[in-house]
mmCIF file of C-alpha atoms and ligand atoms in Angstrom:
data_model
loop_
_atom_site.group_PDB
_atom_site.id
_atom_site.type_symbol
_atom_site.label_atom_id
_atom_site.label_comp_id
_atom_site.label_asym_id
_atom_site.label_seq_id
_atom_site.Cartn_x
_atom_site.Cartn_y
_atom_site.Cartn_z
ATOM 1 C CA MET U 1 -0.196 -0.010 -0.177
ATOM 2 C CA ASN U 2 1.238 3.371 -0.878
ATOM 3 C CA HIS U 3 0.823 5.222 2.698
ATOM 4 C CA GLY U 4 1.836 8.648 1.296
ATOM 5 C CA LEU U 5 -0.911 8.441 -1.102
ATOM 6 C CA ILE U 6 -3.137 7.396 1.452
ATOM 7 C CA ASP U 7 -2.491 9.990 3.712
ATOM 8 C CA LEU U 8 -3.097 12.611 1.223
ATOM 9 C CA LEU U 9 -6.001 11.694 0.322
ATOM 10 C CA ARG U 10 -7.547 11.314 3.569
ATOM 11 C CA LYS U 11 -6.196 14.678 4.552
ATOM 12 C CA LEU U 12 -7.975 15.641 1.760
ATOM 13 C CA SER U 13 -11.444 13.899 1.926
ATOM 14 C CA GLU U 14 -11.691 14.652 5.628
ATOM 15 C CA ALA U 15 -11.292 18.776 4.645
ATOM 16 C CA TYR U 16 -14.253 20.880 4.693
ATOM 17 C CA GLY U 17 -15.082 22.450 1.655
ATOM 18 C CA PRO U 18 -18.854 23.558 1.047
ATOM 19 C CA PRO U 19 -19.160 25.162 -2.616
ATOM 20 C CA GLY U 20 -17.959 28.511 -1.966
ATOM 21 C CA TYR U 21 -16.208 27.692 1.415
ATOM 22 C CA GLU U 22 -13.107 25.706 0.296
ATOM 23 C CA ASP U 23 -11.120 27.172 2.772
ATOM 24 C CA GLU U 24 -9.495 24.082 4.313
ATOM 25 C CA VAL U 25 -8.961 21.953 0.939
ATOM 26 C CA ARG U 26 -7.442 25.768 -0.370
ATOM 27 C CA GLN U 27 -4.930 25.402 2.595
ATOM 28 C CA ILE U 28 -3.871 22.074 1.786
ATOM 29 C CA MET U 29 -3.358 22.233 -1.947
ATOM 30 C CA ILE U 30 -1.413 25.670 -1.450
ATOM 31 C CA LYS U 31 0.750 24.113 1.342
ATOM 32 C CA GLU U 32 1.512 20.811 -0.915
ATOM 33 C CA LEU U 33 1.865 22.734 -4.155
ATOM 34 C CA GLU U 34 4.100 25.512 -3.238
ATOM 35 C CA LYS U 35 6.937 22.745 -2.702
ATOM 36 C CA ILE U 36 6.730 21.355 -6.016
ATOM 37 C CA THR U 37 5.758 24.567 -8.279
ATOM 38 C CA ASP U 38 7.327 27.667 -9.452
ATOM 39 C CA GLU U 39 4.540 30.303 -8.379
ATOM 40 C CA VAL U 40 1.237 29.304 -6.127
ATOM 41 C CA TYR U 41 -1.317 31.977 -6.331
ATOM 42 C CA VAL U 42 -4.984 32.179 -5.403
ATOM 43 C CA ASP U 43 -7.288 34.072 -7.449
ATOM 44 C CA ASN U 44 -10.421 36.799 -6.545
ATOM 45 C CA LEU U 45 -13.121 33.525 -6.752
ATOM 46 C CA GLY U 46 -10.557 31.337 -4.101
ATOM 47 C CA ASN U 47 -9.147 28.894 -7.381
ATOM 48 C CA VAL U 48 -6.071 28.178 -6.333
ATOM 49 C CA ILE U 49 -3.857 28.262 -9.339
ATOM 50 C CA ALA U 50 0.151 26.783 -9.289
ATOM 51 C CA VAL U 51 2.515 26.976 -12.325
ATOM 52 C CA HIS U 52 5.129 24.502 -13.392
ATOM 53 C CA LYS U 53 6.919 27.156 -16.241
ATOM 54 C CA GLY U 54 8.263 25.888 -18.853
ATOM 55 C CA ASN U 55 7.809 25.850 -22.955
ATOM 56 C CA ASP U 56 4.615 25.353 -25.077
ATOM 57 C CA PRO U 57 2.075 24.023 -25.057
ATOM 58 C CA LYS U 58 0.096 25.104 -21.894
ATOM 59 C CA ILE U 59 -1.751 22.521 -20.414
ATOM 60 C CA MET U 60 -4.008 23.304 -17.796
ATOM 61 C CA LEU U 61 -4.848 20.624 -14.891
ATOM 62 C CA ALA U 62 -7.684 21.068 -13.018
ATOM 63 C CA ALA U 63 -9.613 19.639 -10.147
ATOM 64 C CA HIS U 64 -12.317 20.917 -7.979
ATOM 65 C CA MET U 65 -12.188 21.447 -4.103
ATOM 66 C CA ASP U 66 -15.526 22.118 -3.212
ATOM 67 C CA GLU U 67 -18.152 18.504 -2.279
ATOM 68 C CA VAL U 68 -21.612 18.414 -2.364
ATOM 69 C CA ALA U 69 -22.974 20.358 1.212
ATOM 70 C CA LEU U 70 -26.025 21.473 2.963
ATOM 71 C CA LEU U 71 -26.788 25.550 3.229
ATOM 72 C CA ILE U 72 -28.859 26.232 6.622
ATOM 73 C CA THR U 73 -31.505 28.567 5.335
ATOM 74 C CA HIS U 74 -33.676 28.801 8.365
ATOM 75 C CA ILE U 75 -33.841 28.481 12.029
ATOM 76 C CA ASP U 76 -36.872 27.563 14.097
ATOM 77 C CA LYS U 77 -37.942 28.726 17.759
ATOM 78 C CA ASN U 78 -37.003 25.124 18.948
ATOM 79 C CA GLY U 79 -33.857 25.330 17.786
ATOM 80 C CA PHE U 80 -34.091 23.199 14.446
ATOM 81 C CA LEU U 81 -32.079 24.337 11.546
ATOM 82 C CA ARG U 82 -33.651 23.944 7.671
ATOM 83 C CA PHE U 83 -31.557 23.527 4.997
ATOM 84 C CA HIS U 84 -30.587 23.358 0.988
ATOM 85 C CA VAL U 85 -28.554 21.188 -0.965
ATOM 86 C CA LEU U 86 -25.526 22.776 -2.586
ATOM 87 C CA GLY U 87 -24.597 20.783 -5.462
ATOM 88 C CA GLY U 88 -26.555 17.473 -6.618
ATOM 89 C CA ILE U 89 -27.649 15.291 -3.371
ATOM 90 C CA ASP U 90 -30.520 12.434 -3.600
ATOM 91 C CA PRO U 91 -32.920 13.615 -0.894
ATOM 92 C CA ARG U 92 -32.967 9.721 0.071
ATOM 93 C CA VAL U 93 -29.417 9.668 0.914
ATOM 94 C CA LEU U 94 -29.992 12.574 3.309
ATOM 95 C CA TYR U 95 -32.068 11.346 6.140
ATOM 96 C CA SER U 96 -30.545 9.818 9.682
ATOM 97 C CA GLN U 97 -27.438 10.882 8.568
ATOM 98 C CA GLU U 98 -25.078 12.820 10.751
ATOM 99 C CA VAL U 99 -23.461 16.384 9.810
ATOM 100 C CA VAL U 100 -21.042 18.620 10.725
ATOM 101 C CA ILE U 101 -21.253 22.237 10.819
ATOM 102 C CA LYS U 102 -18.200 24.706 10.797
ATOM 103 C CA THR U 103 -18.816 28.274 11.811
ATOM 104 C CA GLU U 104 -16.010 30.609 12.644
ATOM 105 C CA ASN U 105 -15.023 29.442 15.912
ATOM 106 C CA GLU U 106 -16.620 25.953 16.421
ATOM 107 C CA VAL U 107 -17.194 22.717 14.766
ATOM 108 C CA VAL U 108 -20.862 21.672 15.324
ATOM 109 C CA HIS U 109 -21.968 18.165 15.152
ATOM 110 C CA GLY U 110 -25.663 17.253 14.202
ATOM 111 C CA TYR U 111 -28.355 14.834 12.821
ATOM 112 C CA ILE U 112 -30.775 15.201 10.161
ATOM 113 C CA GLY U 113 -34.065 14.091 11.626
ATOM 114 C CA ALA U 114 -37.757 14.097 9.735
ATOM 115 C CA LYS U 115 -41.164 13.101 10.998
ATOM 116 C CA PRO U 116 -40.996 9.992 13.409
ATOM 117 C CA PRO U 117 -42.051 6.766 11.419
ATOM 118 C CA HIS U 118 -45.211 6.258 13.410
ATOM 119 C CA LEU U 119 -46.587 8.963 13.198
ATOM 120 C CA LEU U 120 -46.227 8.733 9.022
ATOM 121 C CA LYS U 121 -49.642 7.976 7.219
ATOM 122 C CA PRO U 122 -49.664 4.954 4.975
ATOM 123 C CA GLU U 123 -49.094 6.805 2.062
ATOM 124 C CA GLU U 124 -46.106 8.845 3.793
ATOM 125 C CA ARG U 125 -44.208 5.811 4.454
ATOM 126 C CA LYS U 126 -43.777 4.602 1.250
ATOM 127 C CA LYS U 127 -42.060 7.937 -0.050
ATOM 128 C CA VAL U 128 -38.743 9.371 0.564
ATOM 129 C CA PRO U 129 -39.024 12.981 2.699
ATOM 130 C CA ASP U 130 -38.551 16.037 0.780
ATOM 131 C CA ILE U 131 -35.752 18.051 1.611
ATOM 132 C CA ASP U 132 -38.090 20.526 2.978
ATOM 133 C CA GLN U 133 -39.317 18.140 5.277
ATOM 134 C CA LEU U 134 -36.018 17.512 6.882
ATOM 135 C CA PHE U 135 -34.172 19.119 9.688
ATOM 136 C CA ILE U 136 -30.555 19.431 11.437
ATOM 137 C CA ASP U 137 -30.812 18.606 15.167
ATOM 138 C CA ILE U 138 -27.631 20.033 16.879
ATOM 139 C CA GLY U 139 -28.927 19.661 20.133
ATOM 140 C CA ALA U 140 -30.376 23.431 20.820
ATOM 141 C CA SER U 141 -33.705 23.886 22.543
ATOM 142 C CA SER U 142 -33.920 27.293 20.927
ATOM 143 C CA LYS U 143 -32.897 29.884 18.222
ATOM 144 C CA GLU U 144 -30.704 31.631 20.868
ATOM 145 C CA GLU U 145 -28.771 28.712 21.603
ATOM 146 C CA VAL U 146 -28.246 27.809 18.045
ATOM 147 C CA GLU U 147 -27.084 31.710 17.519
ATOM 148 C CA LYS U 148 -24.762 31.535 20.492
ATOM 149 C CA LEU U 149 -22.525 28.172 19.108
ATOM 150 C CA GLY U 150 -22.068 30.811 15.727
ATOM 151 C CA VAL U 151 -24.531 28.665 13.329
ATOM 152 C CA SER U 152 -26.792 30.882 11.432
ATOM 153 C CA VAL U 153 -28.885 31.652 8.180
ATOM 154 C CA GLY U 154 -25.973 30.751 5.825
ATOM 155 C CA SER U 155 -23.767 28.578 8.019
ATOM 156 C CA THR U 156 -22.867 25.540 5.625
ATOM 157 C CA ALA U 157 -23.216 22.025 6.957
ATOM 158 C CA THR U 158 -21.496 18.403 5.399
ATOM 159 C CA PHE U 159 -21.340 14.861 5.870
ATOM 160 C CA VAL U 160 -19.392 14.042 8.626
ATOM 161 C CA PRO U 161 -15.250 12.794 7.692
ATOM 162 C CA ARG U 162 -15.108 9.359 8.617
ATOM 163 C CA PHE U 163 -12.082 7.468 6.344
ATOM 164 C CA LYS U 164 -11.284 4.040 6.319
ATOM 165 C CA GLU U 165 -9.036 1.587 4.739
ATOM 166 C CA LEU U 166 -10.633 -1.527 3.134
ATOM 167 C CA LYS U 167 -9.727 -5.091 2.077
ATOM 168 C CA ASN U 168 -8.265 -5.524 -1.932
ATOM 169 C CA ASN U 169 -6.557 -1.934 -1.794
ATOM 170 C CA ARG U 170 -9.868 -0.223 -1.667
ATOM 171 C CA VAL U 171 -10.460 3.094 0.517
ATOM 172 C CA MET U 172 -13.969 4.954 1.696
ATOM 173 C CA GLY U 173 -14.680 8.520 2.873
ATOM 174 C CA LYS U 174 -16.408 11.398 1.967
ATOM 175 C CA ALA U 175 -16.056 13.686 -0.862
ATOM 176 C CA PHE U 176 -13.848 12.094 -3.201
ATOM 177 C CA ASP U 177 -15.838 13.677 -5.668
ATOM 178 C CA ASP U 178 -13.254 15.317 -6.456
ATOM 179 C CA ARG U 179 -10.436 15.050 -3.681
ATOM 180 C CA ALA U 180 -9.462 12.005 -5.478
ATOM 181 C CA GLY U 181 -8.638 14.541 -7.980
ATOM 182 C CA CYS U 182 -7.161 16.740 -5.985
ATOM 183 C CA THR U 183 -4.734 14.203 -4.982
ATOM 184 C CA ALA U 184 -3.856 13.122 -8.133
ATOM 185 C CA LEU U 185 -3.211 16.771 -8.943
ATOM 186 C CA ILE U 186 -0.424 16.513 -6.410
ATOM 187 C CA GLU U 187 1.067 13.647 -7.069
ATOM 188 C CA VAL U 188 1.103 14.299 -11.383
ATOM 189 C CA MET U 189 2.719 18.150 -10.401
ATOM 190 C CA ARG U 190 5.578 16.398 -8.271
ATOM 191 C CA LYS U 191 6.539 14.001 -10.884
ATOM 192 C CA ILE U 192 6.309 16.085 -13.778
ATOM 193 C CA ARG U 193 8.678 18.660 -11.629
ATOM 194 C CA ASN U 194 11.312 18.158 -14.420
ATOM 195 C CA SER U 195 9.017 18.504 -17.575
ATOM 196 C CA PRO U 196 9.932 20.909 -20.303
ATOM 197 C CA CYS U 197 6.377 21.639 -20.687
ATOM 198 C CA THR U 198 4.216 24.181 -19.217
ATOM 199 C CA VAL U 199 1.847 22.837 -16.563
ATOM 200 C CA TYR U 200 -0.903 25.088 -14.749
ATOM 201 C CA ALA U 201 -2.475 23.102 -11.717
ATOM 202 C CA VAL U 202 -5.296 24.550 -10.824
ATOM 203 C CA ALA U 203 -7.301 23.681 -8.317
ATOM 204 C CA THR U 204 -10.963 25.148 -8.379
ATOM 205 C CA VAL U 205 -13.956 26.287 -6.384
ATOM 206 C CA GLN U 206 -17.517 25.694 -7.166
ATOM 207 C CA GLU U 207 -17.740 23.005 -9.473
ATOM 208 C CA GLU U 208 -21.179 21.150 -8.125
ATOM 209 C CA VAL U 209 -22.853 23.989 -8.204
ATOM 210 C CA GLY U 210 -22.195 24.998 -12.194
ATOM 211 C CA LEU U 211 -18.484 24.660 -13.081
ATOM 212 C CA ARG U 212 -18.089 28.097 -11.865
ATOM 213 C CA GLY U 213 -14.226 28.372 -10.525
ATOM 214 C CA ALA U 214 -12.662 26.866 -13.590
ATOM 215 C CA ARG U 215 -14.440 29.339 -15.638
ATOM 216 C CA THR U 216 -12.692 32.306 -14.321
ATOM 217 C CA ALA U 217 -9.412 30.031 -13.913
ATOM 218 C CA THR U 218 -9.067 29.171 -17.774
ATOM 219 C CA TRP U 219 -10.046 32.788 -18.539
ATOM 220 C CA GLN U 220 -6.563 33.892 -16.555
ATOM 221 C CA VAL U 221 -4.547 30.680 -17.326
ATOM 222 C CA GLU U 222 -5.343 30.891 -21.417
ATOM 223 C CA PRO U 223 -4.131 27.148 -21.548
ATOM 224 C CA ASP U 224 -3.637 25.373 -25.273
ATOM 225 C CA ILE U 225 -4.484 22.160 -23.594
ATOM 226 C CA GLY U 226 -7.084 21.495 -20.655
ATOM 227 C CA LEU U 227 -7.651 18.637 -19.065
ATOM 228 C CA ALA U 228 -10.487 18.012 -15.812
ATOM 229 C CA ILE U 229 -9.051 15.246 -13.343
ATOM 230 C CA GLU U 230 -12.376 13.869 -11.277
ATOM 231 C CA GLY U 231 -14.088 11.543 -9.409
ATOM 232 C CA THR U 232 -16.307 10.346 -11.282
ATOM 233 C CA THR U 233 -19.623 8.113 -10.740
ATOM 234 C CA SER U 234 -19.358 4.127 -10.332
ATOM 235 C CA SER U 235 -22.307 2.039 -11.050
ATOM 236 C CA ASP U 236 -20.539 -1.219 -10.971
ATOM 237 C CA THR U 237 -23.089 -2.645 -8.062
ATOM 238 C CA PRO U 238 -26.163 -4.440 -7.872
ATOM 239 C CA GLY U 239 -29.032 -3.976 -10.201
ATOM 240 C CA THR U 240 -27.479 -1.819 -12.603
ATOM 241 C CA PRO U 241 -27.518 -3.736 -16.121
ATOM 242 C CA GLU U 242 -24.099 -4.017 -18.049
ATOM 243 C CA HIS U 243 -25.183 -1.458 -20.985
ATOM 244 C CA LEU U 244 -26.001 1.248 -17.959
ATOM 245 C CA THR U 245 -22.765 1.138 -16.062
ATOM 246 C CA SER U 246 -20.823 4.393 -16.085
ATOM 247 C CA THR U 247 -17.343 2.911 -15.143
ATOM 248 C CA LYS U 248 -16.233 0.169 -13.029
ATOM 249 C CA VAL U 249 -14.312 0.305 -10.102
ATOM 250 C CA GLY U 250 -10.687 -1.262 -10.361
ATOM 251 C CA GLN U 251 -10.595 -1.585 -14.152
ATOM 252 C CA GLY U 252 -8.497 1.894 -14.424
ATOM 253 C CA PRO U 253 -8.750 5.473 -14.815
ATOM 254 C CA ALA U 254 -12.152 6.645 -16.751
ATOM 255 C CA ILE U 255 -11.536 8.471 -19.985
ATOM 256 C CA THR U 256 -14.745 10.651 -20.848
ATOM 257 C CA ILE U 257 -15.757 10.824 -24.479
ATOM 258 C CA ALA U 258 -19.038 13.013 -23.757
ATOM 259 C CA ASP U 259 -20.838 14.157 -21.232
ATOM 260 C CA LYS U 260 -23.567 16.992 -20.286
ATOM 261 C CA SER U 261 -21.189 19.378 -20.389
ATOM 262 C CA MET U 262 -18.492 18.523 -23.614
ATOM 263 C CA VAL U 263 -17.865 16.480 -26.118
ATOM 264 C CA THR U 264 -14.193 15.639 -25.373
ATOM 265 C CA HIS U 265 -12.037 16.980 -28.027
ATOM 266 C CA PRO U 266 -11.045 14.335 -30.562
ATOM 267 C CA LYS U 267 -7.777 14.976 -30.464
ATOM 268 C CA ILE U 268 -7.509 14.890 -26.666
ATOM 269 C CA LEU U 269 -9.243 11.678 -26.852
ATOM 270 C CA ARG U 270 -6.960 9.906 -29.390
ATOM 271 C CA ARG U 271 -4.014 11.240 -27.320
ATOM 272 C CA LEU U 272 -5.235 9.909 -23.764
ATOM 273 C CA ILE U 273 -6.129 6.362 -25.588
ATOM 274 C CA GLU U 274 -2.816 6.252 -27.133
ATOM 275 C CA THR U 275 -1.131 7.769 -23.988
ATOM 276 C CA ALA U 276 -2.852 5.248 -21.810
ATOM 277 C CA LYS U 277 -1.801 2.011 -24.684
ATOM 278 C CA GLU U 278 1.803 2.906 -24.977
ATOM 279 C CA ASN U 279 2.498 3.011 -21.168
ATOM 280 C CA ASN U 280 0.530 0.077 -20.781
ATOM 281 C CA ILE U 281 -1.930 2.080 -18.246
ATOM 282 C CA PRO U 282 -5.228 0.196 -18.277
ATOM 283 C CA TYR U 283 -8.095 2.657 -18.848
ATOM 284 C CA GLN U 284 -11.914 2.570 -19.491
ATOM 285 C CA PHE U 285 -14.606 4.547 -21.223
ATOM 286 C CA LYS U 286 -17.000 6.598 -19.072
ATOM 287 C CA ARG U 287 -19.826 4.339 -20.926
ATOM 288 C CA THR U 288 -22.975 7.170 -19.613
ATOM 289 C CA VAL U 289 -23.145 10.787 -21.094
ATOM 290 C CA SER U 290 -24.599 12.089 -17.777
ATOM 291 C CA GLY U 291 -22.975 14.672 -15.252
ATOM 292 C CA GLY U 292 -20.692 17.275 -16.284
ATOM 293 C CA THR U 293 -17.140 18.449 -15.283
ATOM 294 C CA ASP U 294 -14.890 21.348 -15.017
ATOM 295 C CA ALA U 295 -14.010 20.667 -18.785
ATOM 296 C CA GLY U 296 -17.490 21.878 -19.517
ATOM 297 C CA SER U 297 -16.043 25.420 -19.037
ATOM 298 C CA ILE U 298 -12.411 25.031 -19.721
ATOM 299 C CA HIS U 299 -13.278 24.242 -23.439
ATOM 300 C CA LEU U 300 -15.422 26.767 -23.675
ATOM 301 C CA THR U 301 -12.904 29.910 -22.826
ATOM 302 C CA LYS U 302 -12.050 32.466 -25.237
ATOM 303 C CA LYS U 303 -11.299 30.750 -28.619
ATOM 304 C CA GLY U 304 -12.266 27.262 -27.283
ATOM 305 C CA ILE U 305 -9.592 25.271 -25.570
ATOM 306 C CA PRO U 306 -9.125 21.429 -26.620
ATOM 307 C CA THR U 307 -10.202 19.600 -22.919
ATOM 308 C CA GLY U 308 -10.484 16.143 -21.827
ATOM 309 C CA VAL U 309 -11.508 14.048 -18.783
ATOM 310 C CA VAL U 310 -9.774 11.660 -16.531
ATOM 311 C CA SER U 311 -11.766 9.988 -13.899
ATOM 312 C CA VAL U 312 -10.946 7.856 -10.841
ATOM 313 C CA PRO U 313 -13.938 5.583 -10.848
ATOM 314 C CA CYS U 314 -15.655 5.918 -7.229
ATOM 315 C CA ARG U 315 -19.151 4.291 -6.221
ATOM 316 C CA TYR U 316 -21.680 6.317 -4.224
ATOM 317 C CA ILE U 317 -20.516 9.381 -4.747
ATOM 318 C CA HIS U 318 -22.713 12.742 -3.913
ATOM 319 C CA SER U 319 -23.547 10.767 -0.507
ATOM 320 C CA PRO U 320 -21.814 10.328 2.840
ATOM 321 C CA LEU U 321 -19.313 8.180 1.859
ATOM 322 C CA SER U 322 -17.938 6.664 -1.671
ATOM 323 C CA ILE U 323 -15.518 3.891 -2.228
ATOM 324 C CA LEU U 324 -12.132 3.887 -4.288
ATOM 325 C CA ASP U 325 -9.636 1.334 -5.621
ATOM 326 C CA LEU U 326 -6.313 2.589 -4.886
ATOM 327 C CA ASN U 327 -4.555 1.039 -7.980
ATOM 328 C CA ASP U 328 -7.447 3.176 -9.990
ATOM 329 C CA LEU U 329 -6.218 6.224 -8.307
ATOM 330 C CA GLU U 330 -2.461 5.467 -9.287
ATOM 331 C CA ASN U 331 -3.297 4.837 -12.658
ATOM 332 C CA THR U 332 -4.993 7.797 -13.163
ATOM 333 C CA ILE U 333 -1.618 9.823 -11.702
ATOM 334 C CA LYS U 334 0.363 7.569 -14.656
ATOM 335 C CA LEU U 335 -2.109 8.392 -17.429
ATOM 336 C CA VAL U 336 -2.191 12.292 -17.003
ATOM 337 C CA ASP U 337 1.775 12.204 -15.935
ATOM 338 C CA ALA U 338 2.670 10.027 -19.171
ATOM 339 C CA PHE U 339 -0.477 12.773 -20.925
ATOM 340 C CA VAL U 340 1.919 15.704 -19.800
ATOM 341 C CA HIS U 341 5.194 13.897 -21.312
ATOM 342 C CA SER U 342 3.552 12.967 -24.608
ATOM 343 C CA TYR U 343 3.562 17.122 -25.484
ATOM 344 C CA GLU U 344 7.489 17.363 -24.426
ATOM 345 C CA GLY U 345 9.894 17.932 -27.578
HETATM 346 CO CO1 CO J 1 -16.791 16.280 -9.195
#
């Protein structure tokens, strides 16, 4: 097992990073990237932009720092919190979950409750409670008590960090979408330190709410080539027919052909496939066209930027925990590294 890699993934997975509030993740990214790149700066929206200086072409690698989260929108007189979601969360995974709210000085723990089962009408029992029927209980008994803890309308919450090493070189933790990509981004920059290419490592903000940070970052970087590194959905689990399985855990990095946000530029797609083949790196295609990534914003910048997506397959993304295979993460790093090297000379 590669303990350095596991420790980095764990640290990033456990960091708190709702869209727009990526500070904890940003601090880790800055600290790691400062050691291995020529320059690191943060733009006005909070994107971390690290530069490895070299020759053309200018390659931009992007991974997003934010995770799906909750936004507190109402506090009632008895101290219960109501919320909306930031990013796509299936309401089925929210009920009965523990959450954490980080305020300026406090870490507040809470639990998502709903009307108890014995009070439900028969037809209600068959349904998943809507988000507006759920509430967060932080143990407070009044609005004043909530406010005293520094929790207010506008506070955010995430699922609880509980990273675990599983059997079979697999790990489980929160926010692998896209802390797996953030981990890979750092490791790739470490590997390409002597590359003659110019490589920008961009850790973006607010991907989960509309690929937003990537948009402003790309305008500044003006790359010739873009590549988003993602933690993507894998549905290689019971109940999913083979032809609807997007990716499979353990079968290598997933190369996107098309999704809702982009049709991968054929030139980049071909190069990713050829690079994988030439370097004997296992790979698979993402076989569904759902979802979108930062590549959707990157490729639409200025005159258009040929862009691709390479992803680590993760089961159960956008839920409290996801599972990935460390071999896939390592092979994603290898593929992106080899992709950068393919532009040398
Ligand atoms: Co993502």
